[in-house]
Amino acid sequence: MRAIVYERTGDPTVLRLVDRPVPEPGAGEVLVRMAVAGVNPTDWKARRNGQLPAGWQIPGQDGAGVVEAVGEGVDRSLIGERVWVWEAAWQRPWGTTAEYTLLPARQAVRLGAASFDLGACLGIPFLTAHRCLTAGEYLPDALHAGALAGHTVLVQGGAGAVGNAAIQLARWADACVVTTVSSAEKGKLAAAAGADVVVNYREQDVVAEVRKIAPAGVHAIVEVSTRNSDIDAQLLRTGGAVCVYADDGGSEVTLPVRPLMALNARWQFVLVYTAPKAAKAQAVVDVAAAVEQGGVRVGEEAGLPLHHYPLPAAEAAHRAVEEGAIGKVLINTADDR
């Protein structure tokens, strides 16, 4: 099989296209013939600064394809199933940027009739968004239609991959969704994702605009930047939660103790890889249900433009994500010879 591999950390030039034997699944594992791999910021961050416990790494946590073989103890009815995969490369060398990947069976989820492109966009962004929408004390533990009815959610940075996922999942769960963006172009994407109200933070007063929609404050804030802490603290309602999944260059955060104490507010930090196992398992179930029910879409019409690269161009794909491409970067792992 062909695979993208790096044997030392560094810039995108460390990525090499190589031929490797197709692995065989062990007990509890599945072999997936990949169709599309998703590229996330954590992929290039791991490539630059991560560990190489096997001495080599195929990058890529997310993707979609078809189960080709299963190991001992795995239901053989999975063979031939179209699946989306998550965390393929977390503490394992077998990532998704290859013609085949090997992973625990629970990390290959039936995709049904949904496109491989959609499947490759799920994983890290949607599981992260799910955690952000369920981690607060007054938020539901699971998402489904009606789960967030009566709730107002603020998504800071609605044009990013996690922001898009949070908007889509929150709307599917019947929340009122307000989001912030930095430009009119990004505003169109956030609206296409399903946001009820879009605020351009460069031109509008975020606190004033959000308070028009939620005078008592919002139930949850899905936060991309710790630099927004002052704004967030002004917008929470009693029992509200700020769920921070990125630092956007801010390494520290300062919070007003007394006002937040009075609200019984929560500041929840989110890294999907180390999220509680039960919460992550519920996220997988709920995201799969959203896909099955048509509550999740991709493409520019869904606020998430797709950028495709062939497998040999993985270096360019990584560079695009590292430089802040708007939308989702995908690598076609097949049919590009």
XYZ file of C-alpha atoms in Angstrom:
337
model
C 0.000 0.000 0.000
C 0.991 3.623 -0.413
C 1.239 5.720 2.727
C 2.440 9.118 3.846
C 5.029 8.639 6.601
C 7.343 10.806 8.641
C 10.273 9.434 10.639
C 11.298 12.690 12.279
C 9.348 15.726 13.398
C 9.499 19.013 11.536
C 7.893 21.107 8.825
C 5.744 19.561 6.044
C 8.818 18.497 4.082
C 9.346 15.572 6.495
C 6.301 13.858 4.930
C 7.233 11.131 2.444
C 5.159 8.932 0.153
C 6.306 5.322 0.661
C 5.239 1.758 -0.051
C 4.450 -0.376 2.986
C 3.002 -3.854 3.444
C -0.717 -3.885 4.138
C -1.042 -4.706 7.859
C -3.193 -7.506 9.228
C -5.738 -6.744 11.962
C -5.077 -8.233 15.361
C -7.624 -9.108 18.030
C -10.227 -6.372 18.331
C -8.965 -4.489 15.286
C -10.266 -3.675 11.813
C -8.441 -2.980 8.581
C -10.017 -0.098 6.665
C -9.373 0.644 3.019
C -9.292 4.424 3.145
C -11.084 6.657 0.653
C -10.599 10.099 2.201
C -8.508 11.396 5.112
C -9.261 14.597 7.007
C -6.467 16.945 8.075
C -6.760 18.686 11.457
C -4.546 21.260 13.199
C -3.458 18.595 15.691
C -2.017 16.622 12.752
C 0.517 19.293 11.867
C 1.180 20.115 15.522
C 1.987 16.444 16.183
C 4.137 16.387 13.048
C 6.128 19.347 14.337
C 6.381 18.491 18.026
C 4.937 15.042 18.691
C 6.462 11.727 19.686
C 7.421 8.795 17.452
C 7.102 5.747 19.725
C 7.262 3.386 16.729
C 10.039 5.387 15.066
C 7.624 6.395 12.298
C 4.145 7.826 11.933
C 1.387 7.837 9.345
C -0.463 11.087 10.132
C -4.207 11.599 10.193
C -6.752 11.001 12.949
C -9.899 11.172 10.825
C -11.108 9.630 7.607
C -13.608 7.387 5.889
C -13.455 4.182 3.904
C -14.555 0.543 3.793
C -13.757 -2.226 6.277
C -11.719 -4.822 4.405
C -10.838 -7.278 7.182
C -11.420 -7.810 10.895
C -9.407 -9.411 13.665
C -10.349 -11.988 16.236
C -13.376 -11.059 18.311
C -14.751 -8.522 15.831
C -18.151 -9.010 14.201
C -17.478 -10.177 10.643
C -20.599 -8.382 9.429
C -18.486 -5.228 9.539
C -16.565 -6.418 6.463
C -17.677 -4.348 3.493
C -19.248 -1.642 5.663
C -18.648 2.015 4.828
C -17.291 3.676 7.984
C -15.889 6.884 9.409
C -12.916 6.593 11.722
C -11.665 8.726 14.600
C -8.376 9.055 16.512
C -6.644 6.550 14.246
C -3.203 8.017 14.980
C -3.662 8.763 18.690
C -0.775 6.913 20.385
C -0.641 4.586 17.355
C 1.462 4.786 14.175
C -1.376 3.874 11.791
C -2.982 7.152 10.738
C -5.490 7.711 7.943
C -3.226 9.295 5.303
C -2.662 5.992 3.568
C -4.476 3.503 1.379
C -5.170 1.370 4.476
C -5.288 1.986 8.197
C -5.497 -0.293 11.195
C -7.416 0.619 14.341
C -9.593 -0.702 17.181
C -13.030 -1.743 15.937
C -14.876 0.759 18.149
C -13.122 3.570 16.252
C -14.737 2.565 12.949
C -18.340 3.784 12.907
C -20.943 2.861 10.304
C -21.403 5.713 7.835
C -24.430 4.413 5.973
C -25.224 6.204 2.728
C -23.456 9.445 3.704
C -20.506 10.511 1.556
C -16.911 9.646 2.367
C -16.182 13.390 2.323
C -18.671 13.903 5.139
C -17.259 10.946 7.051
C -13.736 12.346 6.846
C -14.943 15.658 8.324
C -16.457 14.151 11.485
C -13.903 12.795 13.987
C -11.978 15.466 15.859
C -14.109 18.543 14.991
C -17.498 16.990 15.739
C -16.406 15.043 18.814
C -14.808 18.229 20.155
C -17.956 20.243 19.432
C -20.109 17.601 21.120
C -18.010 17.780 24.282
C -18.311 21.578 24.285
C -22.105 21.334 24.036
C -22.471 18.765 26.824
C -19.766 19.564 29.402
C -21.667 22.199 31.367
C -23.563 21.366 34.538
C -26.842 22.584 33.031
C -26.239 21.103 29.596
C -27.480 17.664 28.507
C -25.177 14.650 28.635
C -26.328 13.566 25.166
C -27.463 15.374 22.038
C -30.547 14.581 20.001
C -33.428 16.499 18.497
C -34.806 18.732 21.253
C -31.903 18.175 23.667
C -30.961 21.874 23.599
C -34.446 23.304 23.144
C -34.707 26.502 25.187
C -30.920 26.872 25.288
C -28.888 29.659 23.708
C -25.369 28.764 22.568
C -22.641 31.203 21.551
C -20.050 29.806 19.144
C -16.979 32.026 19.019
C -15.406 31.622 15.572
C -18.244 30.011 13.649
C -16.351 29.664 10.366
C -13.753 27.200 11.674
C -14.123 23.417 11.510
C -15.049 23.010 15.194
C -17.183 26.148 15.075
C -19.062 24.781 12.073
C -19.553 21.428 13.830
C -20.810 23.162 16.979
C -23.320 25.219 15.000
C -24.613 22.173 13.136
C -24.893 19.958 16.223
C -26.484 22.707 18.326
C -29.068 23.465 15.642
C -29.789 19.740 15.219
C -30.429 19.651 18.977
C -32.756 22.698 18.639
C -30.641 25.361 20.341
C -30.709 29.026 19.400
C -27.208 29.600 18.013
C -25.349 32.903 17.964
C -21.885 32.981 16.435
C -19.041 35.436 15.948
C -16.906 35.884 12.838
C -14.260 38.315 11.596
C -15.541 39.045 8.077
C -18.612 39.103 5.865
C -17.284 36.085 3.945
C -16.991 34.048 7.138
C -20.403 35.319 8.191
C -21.956 33.747 5.097
C -20.342 30.421 5.988
C -21.581 30.542 9.572
C -25.100 31.375 8.391
C -24.965 28.501 5.900
C -24.027 26.175 8.771
C -27.283 27.149 10.478
C -26.456 29.971 12.910
C -29.526 31.998 13.872
C -27.538 35.193 14.472
C -24.090 36.110 13.123
C -22.046 38.881 14.774
C -19.006 40.425 13.072
C -16.790 41.106 16.080
C -14.630 43.539 14.095
C -17.623 45.797 13.404
C -20.136 45.074 16.170
C -20.214 45.019 19.972
C -20.434 41.295 20.719
C -21.811 41.697 24.250
C -24.534 44.116 23.140
C -25.568 41.996 20.150
C -25.700 38.723 22.084
C -27.634 40.327 24.944
C -30.307 41.333 22.427
C -30.887 37.627 21.770
C -30.237 36.342 25.287
C -30.925 39.086 27.873
C -30.275 36.655 30.748
C -27.087 35.343 29.153
C -26.195 32.189 27.228
C -26.127 28.620 28.475
C -22.865 27.657 26.757
C -20.006 29.295 24.908
C -17.936 27.215 22.503
C -14.645 29.071 22.672
C -11.765 29.112 20.194
C -9.712 31.827 21.914
C -8.817 32.472 25.547
C -8.469 36.119 24.539
C -12.256 36.336 24.636
C -12.431 35.644 28.380
C -13.621 39.139 29.281
C -16.444 38.995 26.729
C -17.376 35.462 27.774
C -17.566 36.423 31.440
C -20.102 39.124 30.562
C -22.350 36.804 28.584
C -22.880 33.738 30.786
C -26.172 33.099 32.518
C -26.394 31.385 35.904
C -24.918 27.919 35.580
C -23.437 28.691 32.181
C -20.256 27.128 30.851
C -17.405 28.362 28.678
C -15.861 25.383 26.866
C -12.396 26.243 25.566
C -10.979 23.932 22.887
C -8.123 26.116 21.557
C -5.923 28.936 22.831
C -5.496 30.923 19.579
C -2.141 32.220 20.742
C -3.207 33.065 24.294
C -1.368 30.925 26.838
C -3.019 32.359 29.968
C -6.479 33.490 30.984
C -7.622 35.943 33.676
C -11.135 35.661 35.107
C -13.227 37.873 37.402
C -13.791 35.637 40.414
C -16.758 37.212 42.190
C -19.068 37.684 39.171
C -18.443 34.140 37.969
C -18.822 32.729 41.467
C -22.214 34.422 41.736
C -23.256 32.694 38.513
C -21.933 29.258 39.515
C -20.225 29.453 36.136
C -17.883 26.865 34.712
C -14.730 27.250 32.609
C -14.239 23.865 30.937
C -11.093 23.085 28.951
C -11.537 20.528 26.193
C -9.047 18.239 24.472
C -10.883 15.459 22.716
C -8.057 12.929 23.003
C -8.144 12.915 26.797
C -11.879 13.562 27.269
C -13.694 11.159 29.630
C -14.277 7.801 27.937
C -18.002 7.787 28.636
C -18.426 11.289 27.224
C -16.494 10.381 24.086
C -18.467 7.177 23.594
C -21.701 9.176 23.855
C -20.331 11.706 21.380
C -19.664 8.969 18.821
C -23.217 7.652 19.216
C -24.762 11.113 18.915
C -22.668 12.240 15.937
C -23.517 8.994 14.127
C -27.212 9.651 14.833
C -26.940 13.213 13.532
C -25.409 11.873 10.322
C -28.092 9.201 9.942
C -30.855 11.776 10.482
C -29.395 14.233 7.978
C -28.475 16.762 10.650
C -24.885 17.139 9.436
C -23.719 18.445 6.074
C -20.436 19.480 4.472
C -19.441 21.663 1.549
C -19.743 25.398 0.996
C -23.538 25.171 1.128
C -23.125 23.901 4.708
C -20.549 26.535 5.646
C -17.601 24.144 5.314
C -15.814 24.465 1.948
C -13.867 21.331 1.026
C -10.318 21.402 -0.344
C -9.175 18.105 -1.895
C -5.585 16.993 -2.362
C -4.275 13.719 -3.837
C -2.242 11.453 -1.561
C 1.144 12.471 -3.055
C 0.308 16.114 -2.222
C -0.027 15.530 1.522
C 2.748 18.057 2.134
C 0.677 20.779 0.443
C -2.421 19.687 2.357
C -0.626 19.971 5.691
C 0.781 23.337 4.699
C -2.710 24.597 3.814
C -4.069 23.689 7.261
C -1.021 25.127 8.997
C -1.568 28.406 7.115
C -5.206 28.612 8.217
C -7.234 27.389 5.247
C -10.934 28.202 5.664
C -13.025 25.056 5.475
C -11.863 21.454 5.576
C -8.751 20.029 3.932
C -9.177 16.458 2.706
C -6.719 14.007 1.182
C -7.989 11.509 -1.382
C -6.184 8.324 -0.427
C -7.372 6.347 -3.456
C -7.933 6.847 -7.195
C -5.186 9.424 -7.609
C -2.531 7.436 -9.418
